[in-house]
Short mmCIF file of C-alpha atoms and ligand atoms in Angstrom, two decimals:
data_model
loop_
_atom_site.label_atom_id
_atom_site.label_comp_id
_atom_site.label_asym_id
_atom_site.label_seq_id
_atom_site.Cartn_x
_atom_site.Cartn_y
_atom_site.Cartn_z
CA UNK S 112 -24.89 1.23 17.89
CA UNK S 113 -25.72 -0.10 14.34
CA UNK S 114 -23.06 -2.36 12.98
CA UNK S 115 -21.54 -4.81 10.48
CA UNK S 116 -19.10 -7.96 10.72
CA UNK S 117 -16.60 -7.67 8.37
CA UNK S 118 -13.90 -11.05 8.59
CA UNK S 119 -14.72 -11.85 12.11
CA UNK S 120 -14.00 -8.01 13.21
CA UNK S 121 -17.20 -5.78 14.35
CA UNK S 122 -17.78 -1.82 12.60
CA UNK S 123 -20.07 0.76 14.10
CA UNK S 124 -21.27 2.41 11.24
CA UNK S 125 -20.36 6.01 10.70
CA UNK S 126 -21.92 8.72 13.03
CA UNK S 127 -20.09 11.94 11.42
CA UNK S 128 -18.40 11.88 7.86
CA UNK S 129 -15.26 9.98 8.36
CA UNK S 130 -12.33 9.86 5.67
CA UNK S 131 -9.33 7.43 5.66
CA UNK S 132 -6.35 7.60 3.60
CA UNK S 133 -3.70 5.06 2.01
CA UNK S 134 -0.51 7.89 2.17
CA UNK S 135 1.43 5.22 -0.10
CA UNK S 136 4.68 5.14 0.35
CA UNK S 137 4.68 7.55 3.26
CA UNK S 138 7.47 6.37 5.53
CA UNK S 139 7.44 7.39 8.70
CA UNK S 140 10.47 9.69 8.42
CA UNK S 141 8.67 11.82 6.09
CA UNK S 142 5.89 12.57 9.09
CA UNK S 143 8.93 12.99 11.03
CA UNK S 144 10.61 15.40 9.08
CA UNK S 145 7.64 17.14 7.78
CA UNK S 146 6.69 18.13 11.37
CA UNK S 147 9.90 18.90 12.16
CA UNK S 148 10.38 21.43 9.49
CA UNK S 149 7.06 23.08 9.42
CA UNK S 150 6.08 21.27 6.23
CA UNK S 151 2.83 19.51 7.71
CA UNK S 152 1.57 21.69 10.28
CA UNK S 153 -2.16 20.25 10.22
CA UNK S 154 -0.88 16.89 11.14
CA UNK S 155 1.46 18.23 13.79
CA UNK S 156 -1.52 19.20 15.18
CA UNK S 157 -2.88 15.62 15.91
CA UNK S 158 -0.13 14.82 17.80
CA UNK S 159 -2.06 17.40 20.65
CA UNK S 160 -5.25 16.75 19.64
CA UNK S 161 -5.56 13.12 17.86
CA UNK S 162 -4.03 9.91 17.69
CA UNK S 163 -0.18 9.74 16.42
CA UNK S 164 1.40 6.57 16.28
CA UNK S 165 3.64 3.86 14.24
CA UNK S 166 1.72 0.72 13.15
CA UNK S 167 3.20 -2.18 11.24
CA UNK S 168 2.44 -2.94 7.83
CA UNK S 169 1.77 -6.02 5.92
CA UNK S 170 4.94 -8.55 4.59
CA UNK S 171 5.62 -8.19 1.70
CA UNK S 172 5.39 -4.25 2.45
CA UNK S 173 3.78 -3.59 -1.41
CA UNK S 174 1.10 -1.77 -2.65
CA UNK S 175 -1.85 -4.32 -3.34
CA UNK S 176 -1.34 -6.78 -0.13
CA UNK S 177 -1.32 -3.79 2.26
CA UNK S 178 -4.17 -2.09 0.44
CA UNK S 179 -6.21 -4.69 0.63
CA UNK S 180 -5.70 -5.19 4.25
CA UNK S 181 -6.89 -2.25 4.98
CA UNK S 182 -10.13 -2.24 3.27
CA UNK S 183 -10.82 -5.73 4.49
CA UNK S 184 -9.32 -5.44 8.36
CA UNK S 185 -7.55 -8.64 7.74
CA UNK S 186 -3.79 -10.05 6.56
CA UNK S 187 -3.10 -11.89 2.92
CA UNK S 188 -3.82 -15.44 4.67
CA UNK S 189 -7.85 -14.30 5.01
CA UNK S 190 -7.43 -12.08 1.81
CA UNK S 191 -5.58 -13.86 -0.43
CA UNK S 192 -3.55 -10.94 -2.11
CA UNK S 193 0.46 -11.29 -1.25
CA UNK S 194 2.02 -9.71 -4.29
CA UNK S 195 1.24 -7.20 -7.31
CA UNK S 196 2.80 -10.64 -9.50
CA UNK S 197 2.10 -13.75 -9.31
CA UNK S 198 2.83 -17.47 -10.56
CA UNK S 199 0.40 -19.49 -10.37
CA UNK S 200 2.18 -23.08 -9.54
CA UNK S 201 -0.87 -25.35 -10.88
CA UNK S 202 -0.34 -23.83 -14.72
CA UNK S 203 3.08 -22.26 -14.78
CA UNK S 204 1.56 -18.74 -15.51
CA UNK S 205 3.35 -15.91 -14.57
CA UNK S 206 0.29 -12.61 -13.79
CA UNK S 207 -0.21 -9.80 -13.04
CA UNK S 208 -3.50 -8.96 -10.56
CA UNK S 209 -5.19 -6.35 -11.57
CA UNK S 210 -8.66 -7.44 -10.51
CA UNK S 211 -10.65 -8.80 -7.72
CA UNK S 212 -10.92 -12.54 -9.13
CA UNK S 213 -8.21 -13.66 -6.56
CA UNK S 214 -9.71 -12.04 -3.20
CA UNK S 215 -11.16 -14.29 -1.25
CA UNK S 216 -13.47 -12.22 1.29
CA UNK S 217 -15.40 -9.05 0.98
CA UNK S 218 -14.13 -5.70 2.15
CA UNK S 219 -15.40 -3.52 4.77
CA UNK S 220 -16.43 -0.36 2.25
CA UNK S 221 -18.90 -2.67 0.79
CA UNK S 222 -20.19 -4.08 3.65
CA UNK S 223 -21.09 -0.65 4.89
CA UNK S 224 -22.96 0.32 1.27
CA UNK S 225 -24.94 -2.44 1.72
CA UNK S 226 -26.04 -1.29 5.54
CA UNK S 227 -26.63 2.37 3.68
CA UNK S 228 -23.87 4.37 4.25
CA UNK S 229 -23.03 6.56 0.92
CA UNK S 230 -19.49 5.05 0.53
CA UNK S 231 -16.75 6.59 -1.84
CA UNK S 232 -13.61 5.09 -2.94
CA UNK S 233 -10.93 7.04 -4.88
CA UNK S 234 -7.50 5.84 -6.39
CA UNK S 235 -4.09 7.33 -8.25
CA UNK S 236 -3.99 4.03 -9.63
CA UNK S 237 -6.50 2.61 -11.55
CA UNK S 238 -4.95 -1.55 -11.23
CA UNK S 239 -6.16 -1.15 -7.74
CA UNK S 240 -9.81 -0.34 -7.75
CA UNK S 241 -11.26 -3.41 -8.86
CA UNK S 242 -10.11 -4.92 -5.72
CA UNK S 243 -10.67 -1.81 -3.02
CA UNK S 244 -14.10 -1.51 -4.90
CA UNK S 245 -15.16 -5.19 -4.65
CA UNK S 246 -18.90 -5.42 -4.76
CA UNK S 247 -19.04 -1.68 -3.63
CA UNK S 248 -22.49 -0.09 -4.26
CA UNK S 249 -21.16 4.00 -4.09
CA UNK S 250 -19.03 6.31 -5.99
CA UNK S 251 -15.54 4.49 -7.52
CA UNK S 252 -13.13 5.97 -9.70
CA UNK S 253 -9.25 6.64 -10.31
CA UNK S 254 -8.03 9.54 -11.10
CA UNK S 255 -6.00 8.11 -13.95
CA UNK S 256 -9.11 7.60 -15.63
CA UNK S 257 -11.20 10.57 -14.03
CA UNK S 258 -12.29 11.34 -17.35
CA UNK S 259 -13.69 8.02 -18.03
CA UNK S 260 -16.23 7.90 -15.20
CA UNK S 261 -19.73 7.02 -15.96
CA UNK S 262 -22.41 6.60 -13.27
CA UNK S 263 -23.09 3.31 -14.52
CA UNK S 264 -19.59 1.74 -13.98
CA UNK S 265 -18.35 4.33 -11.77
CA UNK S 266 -21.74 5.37 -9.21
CA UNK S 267 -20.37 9.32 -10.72
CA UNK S 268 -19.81 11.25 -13.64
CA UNK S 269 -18.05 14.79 -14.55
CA UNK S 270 -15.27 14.24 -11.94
CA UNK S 271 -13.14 16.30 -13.83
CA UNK S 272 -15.50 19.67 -13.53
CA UNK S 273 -16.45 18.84 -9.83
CA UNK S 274 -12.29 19.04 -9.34
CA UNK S 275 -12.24 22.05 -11.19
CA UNK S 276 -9.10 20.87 -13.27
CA UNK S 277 -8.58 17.81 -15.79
CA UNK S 278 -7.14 15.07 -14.81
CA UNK S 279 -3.12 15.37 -14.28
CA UNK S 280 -0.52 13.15 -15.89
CA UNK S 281 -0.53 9.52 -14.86
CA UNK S 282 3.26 9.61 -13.35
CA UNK S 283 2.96 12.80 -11.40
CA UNK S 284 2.57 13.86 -7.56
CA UNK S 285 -0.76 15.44 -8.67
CA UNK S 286 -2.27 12.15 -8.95
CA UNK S 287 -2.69 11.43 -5.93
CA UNK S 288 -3.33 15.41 -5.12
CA UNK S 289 -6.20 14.99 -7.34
CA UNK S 290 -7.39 11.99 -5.21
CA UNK S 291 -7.43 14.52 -2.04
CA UNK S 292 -9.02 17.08 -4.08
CA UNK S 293 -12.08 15.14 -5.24
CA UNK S 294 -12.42 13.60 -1.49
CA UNK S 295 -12.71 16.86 -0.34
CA UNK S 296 -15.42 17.55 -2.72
CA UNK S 297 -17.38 14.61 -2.23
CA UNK S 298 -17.20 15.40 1.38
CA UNK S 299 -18.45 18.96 1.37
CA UNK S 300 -20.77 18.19 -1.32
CA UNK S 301 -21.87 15.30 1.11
CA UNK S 302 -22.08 12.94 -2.03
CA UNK S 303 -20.08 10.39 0.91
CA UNK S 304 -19.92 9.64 4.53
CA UNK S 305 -17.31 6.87 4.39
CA UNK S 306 -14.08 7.84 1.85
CA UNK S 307 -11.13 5.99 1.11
CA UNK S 308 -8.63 7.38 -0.65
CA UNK S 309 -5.62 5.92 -1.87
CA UNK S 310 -2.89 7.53 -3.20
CA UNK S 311 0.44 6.64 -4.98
CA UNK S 312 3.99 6.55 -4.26
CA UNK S 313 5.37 8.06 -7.05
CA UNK S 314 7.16 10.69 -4.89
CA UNK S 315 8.48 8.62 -2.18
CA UNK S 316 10.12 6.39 -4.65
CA UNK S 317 12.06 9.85 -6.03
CA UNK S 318 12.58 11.78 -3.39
CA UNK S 319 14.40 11.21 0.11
CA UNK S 320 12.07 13.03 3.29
CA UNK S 321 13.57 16.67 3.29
CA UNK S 322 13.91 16.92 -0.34
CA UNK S 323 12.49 19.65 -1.69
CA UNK S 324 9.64 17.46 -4.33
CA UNK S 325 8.79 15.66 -1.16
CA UNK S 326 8.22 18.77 0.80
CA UNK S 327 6.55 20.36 -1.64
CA UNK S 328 4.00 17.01 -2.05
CA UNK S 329 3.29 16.38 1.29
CA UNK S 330 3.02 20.21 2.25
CA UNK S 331 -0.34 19.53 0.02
CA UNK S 332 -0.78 16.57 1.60
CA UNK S 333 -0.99 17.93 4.77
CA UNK S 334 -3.14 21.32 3.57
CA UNK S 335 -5.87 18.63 2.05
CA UNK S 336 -5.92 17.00 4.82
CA UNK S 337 -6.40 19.87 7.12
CA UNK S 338 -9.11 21.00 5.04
CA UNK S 339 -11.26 17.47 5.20
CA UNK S 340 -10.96 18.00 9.42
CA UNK S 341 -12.16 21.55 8.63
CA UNK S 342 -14.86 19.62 6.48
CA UNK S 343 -16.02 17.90 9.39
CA UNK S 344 -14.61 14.87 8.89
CA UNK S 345 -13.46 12.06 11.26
CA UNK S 346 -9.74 11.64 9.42
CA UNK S 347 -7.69 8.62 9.78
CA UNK S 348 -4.36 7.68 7.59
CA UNK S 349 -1.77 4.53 7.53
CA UNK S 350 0.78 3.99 5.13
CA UNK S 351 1.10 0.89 3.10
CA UNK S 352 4.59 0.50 3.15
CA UNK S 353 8.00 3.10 4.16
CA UNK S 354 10.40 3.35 1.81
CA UNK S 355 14.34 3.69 1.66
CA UNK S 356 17.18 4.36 -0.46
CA UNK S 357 18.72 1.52 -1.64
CA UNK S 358 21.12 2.75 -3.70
CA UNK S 359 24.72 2.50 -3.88
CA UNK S 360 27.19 5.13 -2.62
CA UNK S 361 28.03 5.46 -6.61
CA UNK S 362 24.29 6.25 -7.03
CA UNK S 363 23.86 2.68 -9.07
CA UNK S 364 20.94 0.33 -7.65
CA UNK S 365 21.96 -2.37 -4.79
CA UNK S 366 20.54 -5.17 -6.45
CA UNK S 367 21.15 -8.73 -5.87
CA UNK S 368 20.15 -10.79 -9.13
CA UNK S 369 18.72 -13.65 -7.37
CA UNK S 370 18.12 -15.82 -10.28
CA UNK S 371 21.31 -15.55 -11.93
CA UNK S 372 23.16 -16.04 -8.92
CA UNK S 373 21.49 -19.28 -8.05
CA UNK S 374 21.74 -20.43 -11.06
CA UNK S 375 25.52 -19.60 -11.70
CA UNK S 376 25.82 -22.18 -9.09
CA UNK S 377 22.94 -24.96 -9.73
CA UNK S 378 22.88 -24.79 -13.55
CA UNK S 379 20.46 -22.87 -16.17
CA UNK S 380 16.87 -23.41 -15.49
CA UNK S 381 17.51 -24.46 -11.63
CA UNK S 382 15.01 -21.45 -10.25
CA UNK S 383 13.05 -18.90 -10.66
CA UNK S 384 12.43 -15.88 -8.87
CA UNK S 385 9.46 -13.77 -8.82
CA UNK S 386 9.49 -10.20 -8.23
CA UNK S 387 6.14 -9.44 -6.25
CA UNK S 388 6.51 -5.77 -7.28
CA UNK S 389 6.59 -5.87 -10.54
CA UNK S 390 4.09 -3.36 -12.03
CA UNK S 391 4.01 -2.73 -15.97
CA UNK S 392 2.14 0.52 -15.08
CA UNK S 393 4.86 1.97 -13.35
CA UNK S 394 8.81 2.82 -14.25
CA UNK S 395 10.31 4.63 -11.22
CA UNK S 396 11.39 1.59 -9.37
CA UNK S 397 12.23 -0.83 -12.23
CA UNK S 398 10.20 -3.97 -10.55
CA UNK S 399 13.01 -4.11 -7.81
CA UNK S 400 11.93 -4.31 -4.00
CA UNK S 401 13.31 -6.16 -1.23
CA UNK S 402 11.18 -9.06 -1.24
CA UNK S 403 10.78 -12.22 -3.54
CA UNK S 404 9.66 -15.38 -3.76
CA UNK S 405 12.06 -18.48 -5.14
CA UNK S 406 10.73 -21.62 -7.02
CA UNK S 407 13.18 -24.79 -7.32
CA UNK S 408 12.80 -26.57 -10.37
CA UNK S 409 15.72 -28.58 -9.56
CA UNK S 410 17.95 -29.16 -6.74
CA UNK S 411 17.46 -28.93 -3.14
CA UNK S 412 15.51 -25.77 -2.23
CA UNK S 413 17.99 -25.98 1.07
CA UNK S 414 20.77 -25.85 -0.74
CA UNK S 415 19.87 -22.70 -2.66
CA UNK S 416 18.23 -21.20 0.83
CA UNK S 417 21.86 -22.08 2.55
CA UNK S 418 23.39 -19.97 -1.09
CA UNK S 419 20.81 -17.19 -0.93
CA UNK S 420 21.47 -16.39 2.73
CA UNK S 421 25.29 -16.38 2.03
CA UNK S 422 24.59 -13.22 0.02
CA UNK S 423 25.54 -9.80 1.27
CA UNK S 424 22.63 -7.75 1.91
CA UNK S 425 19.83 -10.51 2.35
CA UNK S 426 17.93 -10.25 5.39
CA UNK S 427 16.20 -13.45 5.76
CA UNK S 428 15.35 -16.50 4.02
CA UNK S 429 12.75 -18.58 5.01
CA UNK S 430 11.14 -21.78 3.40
CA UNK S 431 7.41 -20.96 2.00
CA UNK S 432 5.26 -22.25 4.72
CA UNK S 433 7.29 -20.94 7.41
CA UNK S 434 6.63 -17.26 5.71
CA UNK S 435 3.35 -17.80 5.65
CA UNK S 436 2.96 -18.63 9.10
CA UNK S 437 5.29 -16.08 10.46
CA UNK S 438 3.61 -13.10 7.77
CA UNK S 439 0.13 -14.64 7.57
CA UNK S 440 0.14 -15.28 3.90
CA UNK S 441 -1.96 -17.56 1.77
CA UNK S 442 0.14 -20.48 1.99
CA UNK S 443 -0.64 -22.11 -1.31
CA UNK S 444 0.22 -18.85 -3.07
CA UNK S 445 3.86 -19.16 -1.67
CA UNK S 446 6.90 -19.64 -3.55
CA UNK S 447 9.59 -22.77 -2.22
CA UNK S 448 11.38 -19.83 -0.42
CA UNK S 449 11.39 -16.18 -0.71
CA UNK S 450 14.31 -13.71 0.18
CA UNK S 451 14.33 -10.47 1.71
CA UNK S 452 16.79 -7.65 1.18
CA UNK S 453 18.26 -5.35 4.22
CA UNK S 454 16.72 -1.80 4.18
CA UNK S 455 19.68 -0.63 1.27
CA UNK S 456 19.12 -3.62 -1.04
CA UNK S 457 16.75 -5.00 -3.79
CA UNK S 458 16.98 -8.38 -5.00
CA UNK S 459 15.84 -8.72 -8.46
CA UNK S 460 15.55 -11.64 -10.53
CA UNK S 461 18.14 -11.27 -14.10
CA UNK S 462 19.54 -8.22 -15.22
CA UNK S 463 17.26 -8.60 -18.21
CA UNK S 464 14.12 -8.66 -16.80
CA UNK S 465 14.57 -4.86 -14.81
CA UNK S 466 14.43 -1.96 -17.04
CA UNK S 467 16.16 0.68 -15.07
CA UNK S 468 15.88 3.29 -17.21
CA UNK S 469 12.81 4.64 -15.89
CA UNK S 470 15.11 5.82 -12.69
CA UNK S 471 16.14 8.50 -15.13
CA UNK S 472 19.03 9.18 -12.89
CA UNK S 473 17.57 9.01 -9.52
CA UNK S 474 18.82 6.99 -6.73
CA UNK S 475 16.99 3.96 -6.44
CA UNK S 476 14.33 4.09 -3.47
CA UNK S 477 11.79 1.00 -2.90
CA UNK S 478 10.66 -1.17 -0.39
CA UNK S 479 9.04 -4.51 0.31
CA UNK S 480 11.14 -5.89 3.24
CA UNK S 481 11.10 -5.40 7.28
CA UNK S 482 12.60 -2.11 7.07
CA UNK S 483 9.42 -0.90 5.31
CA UNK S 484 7.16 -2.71 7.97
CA UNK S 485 6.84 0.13 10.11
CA UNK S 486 4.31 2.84 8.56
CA UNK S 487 2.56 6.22 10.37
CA UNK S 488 -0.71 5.78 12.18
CA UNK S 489 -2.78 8.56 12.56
CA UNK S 490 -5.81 9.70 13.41
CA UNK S 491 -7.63 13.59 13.87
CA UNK S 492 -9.60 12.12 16.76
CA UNK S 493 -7.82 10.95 20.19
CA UNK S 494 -8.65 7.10 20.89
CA UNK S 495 -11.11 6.50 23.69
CA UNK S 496 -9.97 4.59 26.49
CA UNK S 497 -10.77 0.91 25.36
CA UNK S 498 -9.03 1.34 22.31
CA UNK S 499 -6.45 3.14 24.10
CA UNK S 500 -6.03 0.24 26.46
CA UNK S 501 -5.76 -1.96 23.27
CA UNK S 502 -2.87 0.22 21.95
CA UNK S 503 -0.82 -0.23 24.42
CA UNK S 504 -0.90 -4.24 25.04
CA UNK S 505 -0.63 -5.56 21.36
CA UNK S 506 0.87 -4.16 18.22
CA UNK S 507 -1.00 -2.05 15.94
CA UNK S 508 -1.55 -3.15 12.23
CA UNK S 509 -1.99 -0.93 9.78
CA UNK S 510 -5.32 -2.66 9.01
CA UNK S 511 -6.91 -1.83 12.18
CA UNK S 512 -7.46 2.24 10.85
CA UNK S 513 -10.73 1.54 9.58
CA UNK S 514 -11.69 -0.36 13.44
CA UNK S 515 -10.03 2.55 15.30
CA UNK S 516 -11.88 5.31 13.51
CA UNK S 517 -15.50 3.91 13.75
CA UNK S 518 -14.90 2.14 16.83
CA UNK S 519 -12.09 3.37 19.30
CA UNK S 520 -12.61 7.15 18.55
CA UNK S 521 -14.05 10.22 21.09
ZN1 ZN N 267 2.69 1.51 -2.26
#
């Protein structure tokens, strides 16, 4: 079978059109529910006729880290992404990454255009395409800026008339619908043989599994999705991260204020924390999640570990190397210590730096701890029996999809 090493791990290239999907946000209790309910029927199906399973995602469980996993087949250590936020210890600078400048391998969608397979990669988002589209020779585009594609800068043009509709608002669950729609149309239209597709988790951070808005969002899901099998595609999707309420019974946000707190107690200036989340392109989740990183500027970082772990509703607090070890992060990236909130609490850094107002009376839902780790793995194909075999003597990753799908399918 032709092939190409990616990071150490081997890919048969493509023998039928194959699609595989980032459902962000998609916690496993929304599969759970959906099926239950009759809301997503065509992946109820796979459970008979495909591969249906839980996979763990990457720590932190955000957006960017876990996205790049999966188009590279590796963790942040090899990668080199571990947050959407940044500070960057050698000048102080506090960024936000919104290209590929700070990945430090290439990606397995590229490395499968350059062995000449027609590869396609679309986004909600537009902050994440730089990096899923690293070096990518094929078709790459957002739908936030569907209108703006060119095929110079974008390998396809007129995106919004082969949708049939203009682009929908930027904070919407068409977004990512849109995403679905134009992979389905690059697929019949055989523009692609390789697709990934990432959507965004703009529902999931609204609305609790059996809500209504989430029904009604991954009932379309789940219809696109039927449609690419009927397409002929090989269909694969992960999730890169779960999400839960963290919200208090009062409906106000469970957040810790990390930074204020540890410096109540070790004077002004004595940290700062970093929220990894933090995202000026989105509102709904006001930069809180349940993971951050600490830096000591004074004082003994295991002083303010011993403090931080006192707190009601951390889950762990670990010194900087030993997360990297035990999460296979890039260790120099890492923070003195970072904290972790239970699965009902954020820990944000001062009350001035979240702007909640863009809950606009929601509970608040996020993730970025353990009890996000575990995400749906699915697949419209049943494994064969190596991969099979593998499944069931080491945990699955959420950054093995693309290996299962070209490699360990019937
Ligand atoms: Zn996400």
């Amino acid at each position: 079978m032709p092939a190409v090493d990616v990071n150490r791990r081997r890919y048969e290239l493509p023998n039928q059109p194959t699609v595989i999907i980032c459902f962000d946000g998609c916690d496993p209790a929304y599969i759970r529910r959906g099926m239950a309910d009759g809301v997503m029927p065509n992946t109820a199906r796979l459970v008979e006729t495909g591969f249906v399973a839980y996979a763990q995602a990457v720590v932190p469980t955000f957006t960017n880290p876990n996205n790049v996993s999966i188009v590279t087949g590796v963790p942040p250590a090899v990668h080199g992404i571990s947050g959407n936020y940044i500070l960057d210890r050698a000048t102080g600078e506090r960024r936000m990454i919104t290209d590929a400048r700070l990945m430090r391998c290439g990606t397995i969608l590229a490395a499968l255009a350059d062995a000449g397979v027609k590869v396609a990669v679309v986004t909600a988002k537009d902050k994440l395409l730089k990096m899923l589209a690293r070096d990518l020779r094929g078709i790459a585009f957002s739908s936030e800026h569907a209108d703006r594609a060119t095929l110079a800068e974008n390998g396809i043009e007129n995106v919004e008339a082969m949708v049939g509709r203009p682009k929908p608002d930027q904070y919407s669950a068409d977004l990512s619908l849109f995403v679905l729609e134009a992979g389905l149309h690059l697929l019949r239209q055989r523009r692609a043989e390789l697709l990934y597709l990432s959507l965004s988790d703009y529902v999931q951070h609204a609305w609790a599994p059996g809500e209504p808005e989430a029904d009604a969002f991954n009932h379309e899901v789940d219809k696109l999705i039927g449609q690419m099998i009927g397409a002929g595609a090989l269909l694969g999707f992960v999730a890169d991260h779960g999400m839960n309420d963290k919200a208090r019974p009062d409906g106000t946000p469970n957040v810790i204020y990390l930074q204020e707190e540890l410096n109540a107690v070790f004077g002004d200036g004595a940290v700062s924390v970093i929220c990894p989340i933090t995202d000026p392109f989105v509102r709904h989740h006001g930069a809180l999640g349940s993971f951050v990183r600490v830096y000591a500027h004074r004082a003994d970082p295991r002083a303010m570990m011993a403090a931080t772990a006192a707190l009601p509703g951390v889950e762990l607090v670990i010194d900087g190397k030993a997360a990297a070890r035990r999460f296979e992060l890039p260790e120099d990236l890492e923070g003195d210590f970072i904290a972790l909130g239970d699965a009902g609490t954020v820990i944000g850094s001062t009350r001035a730096e979240h702007d909640l107002s863009g809950l606009s009376g929601h509970r608040l839902r996020s993730h970025g701890g353990l009890a996000e780790q575990t995400v749906p793995f699915v697949l419209s194909r049943p494994l064969n029996s190596r991969y099979a075999e593998i499944a069931t003597t080491r945990p699955l990753r959420n950054f093995d999809i693309f290996d299962h799908a070209l490699n360990g399918t019937f």
